[in-house]
Short mmCIF file of C-alpha atoms and ligand atoms in Angstrom, two decimals:
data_model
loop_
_atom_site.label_atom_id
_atom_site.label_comp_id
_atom_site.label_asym_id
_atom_site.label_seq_id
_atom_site.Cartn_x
_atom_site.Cartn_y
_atom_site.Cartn_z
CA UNK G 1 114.53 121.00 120.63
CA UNK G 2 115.31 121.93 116.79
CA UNK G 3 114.14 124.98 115.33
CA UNK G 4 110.06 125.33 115.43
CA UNK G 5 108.46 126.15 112.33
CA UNK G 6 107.14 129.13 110.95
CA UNK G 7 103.34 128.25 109.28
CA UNK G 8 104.82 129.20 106.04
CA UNK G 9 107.37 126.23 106.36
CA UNK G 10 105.09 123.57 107.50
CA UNK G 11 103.90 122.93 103.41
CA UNK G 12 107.19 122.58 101.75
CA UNK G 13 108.59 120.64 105.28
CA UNK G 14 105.45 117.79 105.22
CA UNK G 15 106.36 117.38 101.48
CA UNK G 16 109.71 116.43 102.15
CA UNK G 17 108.72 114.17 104.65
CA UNK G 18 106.27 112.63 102.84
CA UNK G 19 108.28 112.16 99.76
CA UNK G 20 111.35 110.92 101.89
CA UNK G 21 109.51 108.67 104.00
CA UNK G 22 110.11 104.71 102.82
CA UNK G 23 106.64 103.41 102.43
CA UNK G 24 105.75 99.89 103.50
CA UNK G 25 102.76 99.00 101.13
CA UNK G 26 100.15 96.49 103.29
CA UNK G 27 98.16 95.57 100.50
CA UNK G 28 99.00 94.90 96.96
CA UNK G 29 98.68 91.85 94.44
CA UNK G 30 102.03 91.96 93.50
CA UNK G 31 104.37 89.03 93.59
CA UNK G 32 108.02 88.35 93.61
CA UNK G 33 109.79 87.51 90.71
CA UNK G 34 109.73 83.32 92.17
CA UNK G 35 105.96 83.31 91.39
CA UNK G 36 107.02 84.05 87.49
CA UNK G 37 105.43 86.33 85.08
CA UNK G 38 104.29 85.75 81.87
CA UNK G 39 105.64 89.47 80.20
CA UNK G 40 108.47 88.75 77.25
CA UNK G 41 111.50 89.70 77.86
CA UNK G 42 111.84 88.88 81.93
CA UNK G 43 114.79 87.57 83.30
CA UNK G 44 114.70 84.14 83.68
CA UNK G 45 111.87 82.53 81.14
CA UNK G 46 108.50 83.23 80.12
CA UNK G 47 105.82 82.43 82.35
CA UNK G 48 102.49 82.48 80.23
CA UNK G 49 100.64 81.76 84.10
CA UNK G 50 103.42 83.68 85.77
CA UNK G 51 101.83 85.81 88.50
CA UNK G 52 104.44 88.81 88.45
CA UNK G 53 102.90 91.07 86.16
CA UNK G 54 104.55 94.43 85.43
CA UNK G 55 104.62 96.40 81.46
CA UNK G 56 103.24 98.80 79.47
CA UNK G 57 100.33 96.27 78.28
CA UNK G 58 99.59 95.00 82.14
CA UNK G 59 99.42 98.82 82.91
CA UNK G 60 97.05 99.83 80.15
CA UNK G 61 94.63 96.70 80.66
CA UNK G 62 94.29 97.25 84.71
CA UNK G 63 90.91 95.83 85.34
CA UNK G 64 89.90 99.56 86.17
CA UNK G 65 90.61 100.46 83.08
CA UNK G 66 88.48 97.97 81.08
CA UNK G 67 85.71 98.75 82.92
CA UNK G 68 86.16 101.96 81.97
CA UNK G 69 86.63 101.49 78.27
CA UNK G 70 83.44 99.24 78.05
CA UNK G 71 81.46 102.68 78.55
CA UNK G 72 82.99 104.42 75.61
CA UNK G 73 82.71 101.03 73.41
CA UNK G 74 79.94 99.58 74.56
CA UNK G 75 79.96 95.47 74.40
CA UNK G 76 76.43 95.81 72.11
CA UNK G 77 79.49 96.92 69.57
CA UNK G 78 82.46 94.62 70.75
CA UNK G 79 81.72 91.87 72.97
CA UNK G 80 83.24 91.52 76.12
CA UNK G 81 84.34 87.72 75.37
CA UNK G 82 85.31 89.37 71.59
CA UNK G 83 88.13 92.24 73.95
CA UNK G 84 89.07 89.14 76.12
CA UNK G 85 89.75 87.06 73.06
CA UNK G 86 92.23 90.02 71.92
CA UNK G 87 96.14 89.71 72.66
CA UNK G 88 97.13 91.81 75.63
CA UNK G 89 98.88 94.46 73.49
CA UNK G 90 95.49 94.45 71.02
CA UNK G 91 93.50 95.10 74.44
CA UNK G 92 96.09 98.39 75.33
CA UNK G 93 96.14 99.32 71.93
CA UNK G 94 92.26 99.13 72.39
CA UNK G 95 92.29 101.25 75.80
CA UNK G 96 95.06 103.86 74.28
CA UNK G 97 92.57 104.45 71.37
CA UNK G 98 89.57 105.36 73.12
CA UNK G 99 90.76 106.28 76.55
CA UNK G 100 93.91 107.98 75.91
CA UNK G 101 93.87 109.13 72.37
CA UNK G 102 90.10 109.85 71.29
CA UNK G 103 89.32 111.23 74.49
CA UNK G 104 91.31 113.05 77.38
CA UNK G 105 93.47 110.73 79.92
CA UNK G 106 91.73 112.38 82.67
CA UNK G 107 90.40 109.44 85.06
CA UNK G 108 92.20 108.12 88.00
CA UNK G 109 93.36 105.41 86.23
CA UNK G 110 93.88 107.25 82.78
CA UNK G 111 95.86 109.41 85.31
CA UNK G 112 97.90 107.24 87.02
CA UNK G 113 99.46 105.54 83.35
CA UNK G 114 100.29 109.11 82.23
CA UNK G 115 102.22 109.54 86.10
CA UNK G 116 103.82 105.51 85.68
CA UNK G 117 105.25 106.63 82.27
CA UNK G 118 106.65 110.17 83.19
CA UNK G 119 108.07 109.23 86.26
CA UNK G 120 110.06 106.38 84.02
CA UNK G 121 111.46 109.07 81.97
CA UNK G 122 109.02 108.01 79.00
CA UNK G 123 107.62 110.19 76.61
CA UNK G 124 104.31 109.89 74.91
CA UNK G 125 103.73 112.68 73.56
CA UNK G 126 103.41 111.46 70.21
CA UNK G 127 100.09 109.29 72.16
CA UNK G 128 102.09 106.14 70.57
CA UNK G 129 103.09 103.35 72.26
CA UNK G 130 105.59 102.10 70.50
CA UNK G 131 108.77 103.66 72.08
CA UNK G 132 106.96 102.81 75.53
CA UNK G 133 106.83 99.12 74.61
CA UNK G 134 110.32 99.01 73.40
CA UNK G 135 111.85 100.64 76.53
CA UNK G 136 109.95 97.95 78.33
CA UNK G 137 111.61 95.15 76.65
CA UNK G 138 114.70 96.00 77.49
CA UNK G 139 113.83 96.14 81.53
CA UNK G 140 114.67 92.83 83.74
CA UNK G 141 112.23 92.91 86.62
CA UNK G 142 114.92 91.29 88.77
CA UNK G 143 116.81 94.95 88.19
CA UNK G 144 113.69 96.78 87.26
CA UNK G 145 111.85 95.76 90.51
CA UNK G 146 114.38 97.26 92.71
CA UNK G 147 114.57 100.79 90.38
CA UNK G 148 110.58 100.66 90.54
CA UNK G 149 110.42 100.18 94.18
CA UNK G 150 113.22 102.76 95.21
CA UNK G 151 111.47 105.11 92.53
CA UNK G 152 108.44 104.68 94.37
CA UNK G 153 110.33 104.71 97.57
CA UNK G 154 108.59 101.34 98.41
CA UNK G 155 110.48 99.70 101.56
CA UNK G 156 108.19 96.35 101.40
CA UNK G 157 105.46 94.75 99.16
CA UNK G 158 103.12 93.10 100.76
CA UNK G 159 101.70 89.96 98.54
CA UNK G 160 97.86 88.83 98.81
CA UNK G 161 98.14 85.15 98.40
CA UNK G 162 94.80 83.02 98.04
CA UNK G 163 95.74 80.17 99.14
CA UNK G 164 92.39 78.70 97.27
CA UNK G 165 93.56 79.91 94.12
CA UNK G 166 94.96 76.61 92.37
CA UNK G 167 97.88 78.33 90.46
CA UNK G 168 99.33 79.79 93.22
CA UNK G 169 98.84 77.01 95.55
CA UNK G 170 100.61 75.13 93.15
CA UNK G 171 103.20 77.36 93.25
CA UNK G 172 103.92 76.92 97.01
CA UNK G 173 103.60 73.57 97.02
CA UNK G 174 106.59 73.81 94.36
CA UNK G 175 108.71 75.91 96.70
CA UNK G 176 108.97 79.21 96.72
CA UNK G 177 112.05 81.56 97.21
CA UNK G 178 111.80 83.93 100.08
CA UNK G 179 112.31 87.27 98.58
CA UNK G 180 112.82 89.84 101.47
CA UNK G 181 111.34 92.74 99.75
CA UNK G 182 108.10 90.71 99.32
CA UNK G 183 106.03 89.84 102.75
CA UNK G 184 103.13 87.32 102.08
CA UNK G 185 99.53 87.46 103.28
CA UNK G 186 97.62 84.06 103.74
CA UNK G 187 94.75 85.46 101.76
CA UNK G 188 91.23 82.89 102.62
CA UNK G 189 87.92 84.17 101.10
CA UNK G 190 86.01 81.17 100.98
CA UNK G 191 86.57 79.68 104.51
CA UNK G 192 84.48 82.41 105.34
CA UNK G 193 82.08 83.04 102.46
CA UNK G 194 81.52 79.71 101.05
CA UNK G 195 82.81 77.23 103.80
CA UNK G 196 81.44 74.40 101.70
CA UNK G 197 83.33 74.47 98.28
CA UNK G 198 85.76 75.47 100.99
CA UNK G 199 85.79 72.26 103.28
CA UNK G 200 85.57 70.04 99.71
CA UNK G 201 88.85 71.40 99.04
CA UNK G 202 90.75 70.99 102.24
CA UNK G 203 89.88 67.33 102.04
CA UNK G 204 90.79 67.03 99.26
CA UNK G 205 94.02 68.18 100.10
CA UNK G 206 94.21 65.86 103.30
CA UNK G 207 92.37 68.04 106.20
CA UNK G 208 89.86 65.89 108.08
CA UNK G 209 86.88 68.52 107.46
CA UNK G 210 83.47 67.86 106.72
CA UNK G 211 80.72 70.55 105.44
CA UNK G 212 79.23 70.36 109.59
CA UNK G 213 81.31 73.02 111.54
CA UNK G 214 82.37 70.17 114.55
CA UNK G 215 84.96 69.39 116.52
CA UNK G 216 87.58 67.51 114.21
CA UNK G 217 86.74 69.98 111.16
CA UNK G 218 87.23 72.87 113.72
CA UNK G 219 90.82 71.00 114.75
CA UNK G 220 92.13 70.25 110.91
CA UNK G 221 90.70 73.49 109.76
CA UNK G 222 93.06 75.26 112.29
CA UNK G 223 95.90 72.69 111.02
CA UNK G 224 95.15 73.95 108.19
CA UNK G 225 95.53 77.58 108.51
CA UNK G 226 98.73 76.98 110.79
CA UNK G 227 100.12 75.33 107.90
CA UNK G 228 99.63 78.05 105.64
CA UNK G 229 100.91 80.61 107.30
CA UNK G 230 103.90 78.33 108.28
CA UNK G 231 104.62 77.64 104.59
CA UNK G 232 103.79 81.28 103.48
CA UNK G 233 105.63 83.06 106.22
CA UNK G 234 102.49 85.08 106.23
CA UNK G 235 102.58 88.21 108.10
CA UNK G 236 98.73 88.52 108.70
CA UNK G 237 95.56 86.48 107.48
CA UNK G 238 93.09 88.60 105.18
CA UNK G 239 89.67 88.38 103.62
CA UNK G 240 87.27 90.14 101.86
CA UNK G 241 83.32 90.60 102.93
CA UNK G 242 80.93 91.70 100.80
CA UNK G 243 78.11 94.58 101.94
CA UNK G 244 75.72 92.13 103.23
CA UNK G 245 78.31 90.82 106.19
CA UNK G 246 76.92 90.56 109.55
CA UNK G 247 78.21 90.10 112.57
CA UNK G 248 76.46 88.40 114.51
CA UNK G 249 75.12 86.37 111.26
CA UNK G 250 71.53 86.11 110.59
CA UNK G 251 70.44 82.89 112.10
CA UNK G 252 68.57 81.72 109.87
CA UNK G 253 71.29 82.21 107.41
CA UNK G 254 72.91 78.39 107.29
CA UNK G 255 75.82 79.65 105.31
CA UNK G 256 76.11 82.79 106.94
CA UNK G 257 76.14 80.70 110.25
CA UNK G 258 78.98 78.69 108.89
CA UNK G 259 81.01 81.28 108.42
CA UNK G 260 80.80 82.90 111.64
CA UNK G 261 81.62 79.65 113.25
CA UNK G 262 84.73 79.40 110.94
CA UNK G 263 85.69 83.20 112.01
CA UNK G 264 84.79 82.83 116.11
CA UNK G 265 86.27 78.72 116.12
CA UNK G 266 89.03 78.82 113.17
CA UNK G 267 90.48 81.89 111.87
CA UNK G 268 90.13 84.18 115.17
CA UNK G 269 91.72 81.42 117.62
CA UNK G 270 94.33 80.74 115.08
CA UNK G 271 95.39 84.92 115.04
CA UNK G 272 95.59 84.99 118.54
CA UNK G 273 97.19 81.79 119.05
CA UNK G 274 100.08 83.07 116.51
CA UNK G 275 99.56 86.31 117.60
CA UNK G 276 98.59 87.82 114.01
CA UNK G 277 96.24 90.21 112.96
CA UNK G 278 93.40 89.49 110.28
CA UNK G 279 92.62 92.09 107.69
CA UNK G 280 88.46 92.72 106.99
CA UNK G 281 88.53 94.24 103.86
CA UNK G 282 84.60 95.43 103.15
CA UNK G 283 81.99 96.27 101.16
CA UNK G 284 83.00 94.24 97.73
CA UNK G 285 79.68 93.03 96.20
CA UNK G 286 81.72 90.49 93.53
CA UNK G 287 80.70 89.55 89.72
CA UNK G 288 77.59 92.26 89.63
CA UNK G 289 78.96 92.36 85.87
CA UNK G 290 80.90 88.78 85.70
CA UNK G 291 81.22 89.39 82.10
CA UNK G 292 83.48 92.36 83.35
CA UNK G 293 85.33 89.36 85.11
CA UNK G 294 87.81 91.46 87.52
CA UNK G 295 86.28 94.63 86.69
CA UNK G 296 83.24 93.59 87.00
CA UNK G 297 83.05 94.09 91.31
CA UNK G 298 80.35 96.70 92.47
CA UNK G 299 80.45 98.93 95.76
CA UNK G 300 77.95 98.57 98.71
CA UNK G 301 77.43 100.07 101.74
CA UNK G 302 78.32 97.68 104.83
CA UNK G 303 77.83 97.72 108.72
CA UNK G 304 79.82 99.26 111.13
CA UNK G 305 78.52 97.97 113.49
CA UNK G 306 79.38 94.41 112.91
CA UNK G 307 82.64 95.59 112.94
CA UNK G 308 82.63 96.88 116.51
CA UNK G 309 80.65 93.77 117.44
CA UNK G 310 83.50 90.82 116.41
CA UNK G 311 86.09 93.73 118.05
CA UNK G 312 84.41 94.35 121.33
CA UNK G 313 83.79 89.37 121.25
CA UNK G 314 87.39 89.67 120.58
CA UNK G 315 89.46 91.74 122.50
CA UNK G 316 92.78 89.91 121.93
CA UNK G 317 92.51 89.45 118.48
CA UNK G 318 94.16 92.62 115.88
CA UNK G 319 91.86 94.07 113.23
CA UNK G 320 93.01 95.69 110.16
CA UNK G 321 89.91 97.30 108.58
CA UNK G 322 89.16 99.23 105.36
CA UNK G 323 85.68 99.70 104.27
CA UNK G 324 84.73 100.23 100.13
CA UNK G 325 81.87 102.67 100.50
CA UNK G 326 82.36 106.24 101.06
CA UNK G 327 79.47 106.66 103.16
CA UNK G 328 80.95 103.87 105.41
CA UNK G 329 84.28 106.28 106.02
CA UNK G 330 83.15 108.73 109.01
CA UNK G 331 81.34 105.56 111.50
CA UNK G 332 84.69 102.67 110.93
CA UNK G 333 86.41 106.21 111.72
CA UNK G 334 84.78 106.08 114.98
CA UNK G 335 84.36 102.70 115.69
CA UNK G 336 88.40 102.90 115.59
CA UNK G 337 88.00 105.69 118.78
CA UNK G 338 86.26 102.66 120.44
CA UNK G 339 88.51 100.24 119.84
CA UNK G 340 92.37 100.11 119.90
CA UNK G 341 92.31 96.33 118.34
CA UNK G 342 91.22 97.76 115.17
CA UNK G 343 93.92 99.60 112.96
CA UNK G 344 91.66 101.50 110.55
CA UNK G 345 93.34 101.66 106.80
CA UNK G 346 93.50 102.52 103.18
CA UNK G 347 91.10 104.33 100.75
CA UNK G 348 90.57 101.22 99.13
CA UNK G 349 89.81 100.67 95.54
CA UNK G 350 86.65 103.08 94.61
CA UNK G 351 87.44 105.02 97.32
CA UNK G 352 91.20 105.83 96.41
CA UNK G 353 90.51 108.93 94.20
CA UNK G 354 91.97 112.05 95.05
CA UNK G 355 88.73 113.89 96.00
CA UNK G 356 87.51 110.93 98.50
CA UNK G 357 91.48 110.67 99.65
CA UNK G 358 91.44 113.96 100.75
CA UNK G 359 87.72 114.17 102.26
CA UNK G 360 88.81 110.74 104.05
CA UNK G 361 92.15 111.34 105.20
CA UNK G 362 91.13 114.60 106.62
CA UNK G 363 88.54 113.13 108.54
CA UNK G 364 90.71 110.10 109.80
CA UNK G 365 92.78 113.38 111.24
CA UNK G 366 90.22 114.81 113.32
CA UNK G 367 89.26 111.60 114.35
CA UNK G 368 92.12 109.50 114.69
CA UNK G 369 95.15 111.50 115.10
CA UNK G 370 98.40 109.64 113.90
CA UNK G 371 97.08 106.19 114.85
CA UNK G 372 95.75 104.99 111.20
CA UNK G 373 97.21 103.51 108.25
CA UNK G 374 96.18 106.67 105.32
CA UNK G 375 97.10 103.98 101.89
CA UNK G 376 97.73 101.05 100.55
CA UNK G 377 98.18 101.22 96.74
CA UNK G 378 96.15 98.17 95.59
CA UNK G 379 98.54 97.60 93.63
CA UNK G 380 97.86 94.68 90.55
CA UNK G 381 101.00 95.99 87.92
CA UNK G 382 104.45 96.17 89.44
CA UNK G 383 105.40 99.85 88.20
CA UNK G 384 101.64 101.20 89.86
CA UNK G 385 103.36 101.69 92.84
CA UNK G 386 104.79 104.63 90.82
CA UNK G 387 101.88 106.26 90.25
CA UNK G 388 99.54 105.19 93.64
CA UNK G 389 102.12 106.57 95.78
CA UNK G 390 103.01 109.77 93.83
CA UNK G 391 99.17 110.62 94.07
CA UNK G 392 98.61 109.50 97.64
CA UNK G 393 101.76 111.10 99.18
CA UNK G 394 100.80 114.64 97.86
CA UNK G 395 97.18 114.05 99.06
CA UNK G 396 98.21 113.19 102.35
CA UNK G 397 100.86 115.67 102.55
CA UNK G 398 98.31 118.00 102.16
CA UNK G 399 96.27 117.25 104.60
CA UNK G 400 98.49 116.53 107.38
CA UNK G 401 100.42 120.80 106.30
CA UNK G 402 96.28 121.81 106.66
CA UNK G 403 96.42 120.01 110.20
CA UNK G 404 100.11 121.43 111.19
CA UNK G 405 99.15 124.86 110.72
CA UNK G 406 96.19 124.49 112.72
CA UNK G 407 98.35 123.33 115.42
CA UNK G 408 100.79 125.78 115.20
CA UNK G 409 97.49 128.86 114.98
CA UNK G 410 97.32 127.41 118.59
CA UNK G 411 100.50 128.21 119.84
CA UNK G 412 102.12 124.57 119.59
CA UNK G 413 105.75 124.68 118.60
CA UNK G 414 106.25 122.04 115.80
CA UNK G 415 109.47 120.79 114.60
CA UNK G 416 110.72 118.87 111.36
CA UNK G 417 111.32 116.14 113.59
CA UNK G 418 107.73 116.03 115.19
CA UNK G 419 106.68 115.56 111.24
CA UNK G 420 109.01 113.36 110.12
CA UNK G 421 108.06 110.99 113.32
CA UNK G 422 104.52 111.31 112.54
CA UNK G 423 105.36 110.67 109.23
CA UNK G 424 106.76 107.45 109.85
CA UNK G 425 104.42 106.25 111.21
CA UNK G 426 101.86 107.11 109.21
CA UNK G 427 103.86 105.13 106.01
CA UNK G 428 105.47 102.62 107.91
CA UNK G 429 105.30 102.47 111.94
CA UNK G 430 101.55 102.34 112.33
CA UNK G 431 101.51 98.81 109.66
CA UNK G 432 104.40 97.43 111.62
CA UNK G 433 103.63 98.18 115.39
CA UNK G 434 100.29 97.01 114.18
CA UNK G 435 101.59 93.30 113.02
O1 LIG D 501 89.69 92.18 97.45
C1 LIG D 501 90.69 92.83 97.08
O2 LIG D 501 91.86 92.63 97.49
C2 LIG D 501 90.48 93.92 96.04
O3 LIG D 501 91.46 94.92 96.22
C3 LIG D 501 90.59 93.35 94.62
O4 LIG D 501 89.67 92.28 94.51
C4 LIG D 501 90.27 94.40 93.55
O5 LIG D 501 90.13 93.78 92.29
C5 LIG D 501 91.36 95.41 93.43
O6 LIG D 501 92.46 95.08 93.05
C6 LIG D 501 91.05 96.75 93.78
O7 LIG D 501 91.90 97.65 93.75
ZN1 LIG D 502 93.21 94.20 96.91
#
């Protein structure tokens, strides 16, 4: 056995670990370069509906951001229709002003611009943009993705792909170019959460389904998903729930009722039957602003228990799980102790801040050992991996040196290679022995 480590070593030895470690990123909206992007300057030609988004001005507007700068200018003095009107670069320039200039960059998000920018060798010191932008012109995101993702030290994207979203369903139904550093997700909302603008669709598109939950819907709506995942190459199925999700569903919820028969007779039979897992991501109550339009999603707190309840009804189905409410954290923490079909991950979204990060991750320690997934960066803008990673891998590094030590005050003998094993797994082993 190598060397065992002193206590002393444990902090600089989980930081190099951490920082080596490749990540495989489970969750991001990020797309390959096939799905086009509408930023000047890419290679190959301007997509104005292009879904690859990656640039100074896609960085500065992040959704979280313009949430954030409608409380410094309220809309009472610019309209939220009046911002959405503005160019992209008008919008940044808008954001830089108020966010980044007038006030202190001090935010998550504020932050993680500042981190995207150093860590690209850019200097804004001046708190201009200009140089910024130019640099950016002169990047290809065929080139630029690959120095982005080994900056990050980003193995794999992983895509979310609605397949109900028209522009991107359009895109697939053009044809589109495996790229293998991109993994897609057959991403399906509304079969759950509004199965009847849901079933309109499908038969629209050909599937024999009708608004009743029967036999041939419950046939072509699994034709359905098999031919999604077959055309997407998807590597798991994934939805979001909002707060009020129940498992069981209220009965005398209709639509709520629908849904679970789409999950128990569709979507669950389907995983299993093509042995995939199926991603709950919960706790988003959408459009609470809609004038906010993607920024305009609010938190609740969900139940935990109707969590355990689909995992103990389906034993041979895979669960990943994140939850969006902090207060949700400790029980899906233990419900993950109960069951080993449901791979607990992420501090997703308002919950991926370096104070909750740290509270979380430490927690998911005691409770959970090695076996959960700490992050997923979320990410919306190509070069965010830069900055979600940097923050998350120095948060988690620090928890897991805390944890070390306290292993090694009881008279275990660690080694670099215990951590770096651990390590993998944590960043990349956990996602994959999980799929
Ligand atoms: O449902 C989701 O995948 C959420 O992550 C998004 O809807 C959300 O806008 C986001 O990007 C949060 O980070
Ligand atoms: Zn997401």
């Amino acid at each position: 056995m190598s060397q065992p480590l002193h206590r002393d070593q444990i902090e600089a030895v989980v930081s190099a670990a951490v920082q080596k470690q490749p990540v495989v990123d489970m969750h991001t909206h990020l797309y390959s370069p096939a799905f086009g992007t509408p930023v000047p300057n890419a290679a190959g030609p301007v997509d104005p509906t292009g879904l690859l988004l990656w640039g100074l001005d896609e960085l500065v507007t992040y959704h979280y951001l313009i949430a954030e700068v409608f409380r410094v200018v309220p809309a009472t003095v610019l309209p939220y229709d009046t911002f959405f009107k503005m160019s992209k670069v008008e919008q940044a320039d808008h954001i830089w002003k108020h966010l980044f200039v007038e006030r202190s960059p001090i935010s998550e998000a504020c932050r993680g611009v500042l981190t995207t920018l150093h860590k690209l060798g850019l200097d804004v010191s001046d708190r201009k943009l200009d140089s910024a932008r130019k640099w950016f012109k002169e990047q290809k995101p065929g080139d630029y993705i690959d120095k982005v993702m080994e900056l990050a030290n980003v193995e794999s994207i992983t895509m979310t792909n609605p397949v109900f979203d028209d522009g991107e369903r359009e895109r697939w139904l053009r044809g589109i170019k495996p790229d293998p550093r991109f993994q897609a997700v057959l991403r399906i909302d509304p079969l759950l959460l509004d199965w009847p603008a849901a079933a309109k669709k499908m038969a629209s598109w050909g599937y024999g389904v009708s608004e009743e939950v029967g036999g041939r819907t419950i046939e072509e709506a699994r034709r359905f998903l098999r031919d999604w995942i077959d055309k997407q190459n998807a590597i798991y199925l994934a939805l979001s729930l909002p707060p009020s999700w129940r498992y069981p569903a209220d009965p005398a919820d209709a639509a709520a009722r629908a849904g679970q028969a789409i999950l128990e007779q569709v979507i669950l039979p389907v995983c299993a039957e093509r042995g995939l897992a199926f991603a709950m991501m919960i706790g988003s109550r959408r459009a609470a602003n809609p004038a906010l339009r993607d920024a305009g999603d609010m938190v609740g707190t969900s139940d935990v228990d109707s969590v355990t309840a689909l995992a103990a009804r389906f034993p041979g189905n895979r669960f990943f799980v994140t939850m969006l409410a902090r207060e949700n954290q400790h029980a899906l923490a233990v419900a993950a102790r109960k069951f080993g079909n449901l791979m607990v991950f992420g501090c997703w979204w308002f919950v991926n801040n370096p104070s909750l990060i740290t509270e979380i991750t430490k927690m998911r320690v005691e409770l959970l050992g090695t076996s959960f997934i700490p992050q997923h960066s979320d990410a919306r803008v190509l070069d965010q991996l830069l900055y979600k990673w940097d923050h998350s891998r120095k948060l988690i590094a620090g928890v897991l040196a805390e944890k070390y030590r306290d292993a090694v005050d009881a008279g275990w003998k660690l080694t670099t290679a215990d951590i770096e094993r651990d390590v993998a797994l944590y960043l990349k082993g956990n996602f994959r022995n999980f799929l």
